[in-house]
Amino acid sequence: MITFERDGVRMNVESEIQASAFALSGWKRVEVAEKATPTEPKPKTTRTVKK
């Protein structure tokens, strides 16, 4: 995922073609830290149905 910023607005693009178009349109590429993925997934909560 590539992030661009212009006038305080951020846009994320996935392909190099989109990135090229944004760069040529005056958008500045910014480096964004990737979100850390948890090593252990949270347990899913289940809803119990009352009868």
Short mmCIF file of C-alpha atoms in Angstrom, two decimals:
data_model
loop_
_atom_site.label_atom_id
_atom_site.label_comp_id
_atom_site.label_asym_id
_atom_site.label_seq_id
_atom_site.Cartn_x
_atom_site.Cartn_y
_atom_site.Cartn_z
CA MET A 1 0.00 0.00 0.00
CA ILE A 2 1.40 3.37 -1.02
CA THR A 3 0.23 6.55 0.73
CA PHE A 4 0.14 10.03 -0.77
CA GLU A 5 -0.70 13.34 0.91
CA ARG A 6 -1.82 16.70 -0.44
CA ASP A 7 -3.34 19.63 1.47
CA GLY A 8 -3.78 17.46 4.57
CA VAL A 9 -5.66 14.74 2.67
CA ARG A 10 -4.21 11.25 2.55
CA MET A 11 -4.94 8.66 -0.12
CA ASN A 12 -3.85 5.03 -0.21
CA VAL A 13 -3.26 3.25 -3.49
CA GLU A 14 -2.24 -0.33 -4.20
CA SER A 15 -0.79 -0.35 -7.72
CA GLU A 16 2.29 1.32 -9.16
CA ILE A 17 0.18 2.77 -11.98
CA GLN A 18 -2.06 4.59 -9.48
CA ALA A 19 1.02 5.71 -7.53
CA SER A 20 2.55 7.14 -10.68
CA ALA A 21 -0.64 9.07 -11.49
CA PHE A 22 -0.80 10.58 -8.00
CA ALA A 23 2.89 11.51 -8.07
CA LEU A 24 2.53 13.22 -11.46
CA SER A 25 -0.52 15.12 -10.18
CA GLY A 26 1.46 16.84 -7.44
CA TRP A 27 0.72 14.49 -4.53
CA LYS A 28 3.64 13.82 -2.18
CA ARG A 29 4.46 10.25 -1.21
CA VAL A 30 4.58 9.75 2.56
CA GLU A 31 5.97 6.89 4.58
CA VAL A 32 3.42 5.40 6.96
CA ALA A 33 4.33 2.86 9.61
CA GLU A 34 2.56 -0.40 8.95
CA LYS A 35 0.06 -1.49 11.57
CA ALA A 36 1.52 -4.19 13.78
CA THR A 37 -0.32 -7.45 13.49
CA PRO A 38 -1.00 -9.10 16.83
CA THR A 39 0.92 -12.30 17.34
CA GLU A 40 -2.05 -13.94 18.99
CA PRO A 41 -5.56 -13.33 17.61
CA LYS A 42 -8.23 -12.28 20.05
CA PRO A 43 -10.68 -15.01 20.99
CA LYS A 44 -14.04 -14.62 19.29
CA THR A 45 -16.96 -13.91 21.54
CA THR A 46 -20.09 -15.90 20.94
CA ARG A 47 -23.59 -14.87 21.76
CA THR A 48 -25.64 -17.36 23.72
CA VAL A 49 -29.25 -17.71 22.77
CA LYS A 50 -31.78 -17.87 25.59
CA LYS A 51 -34.65 -20.29 25.11
#
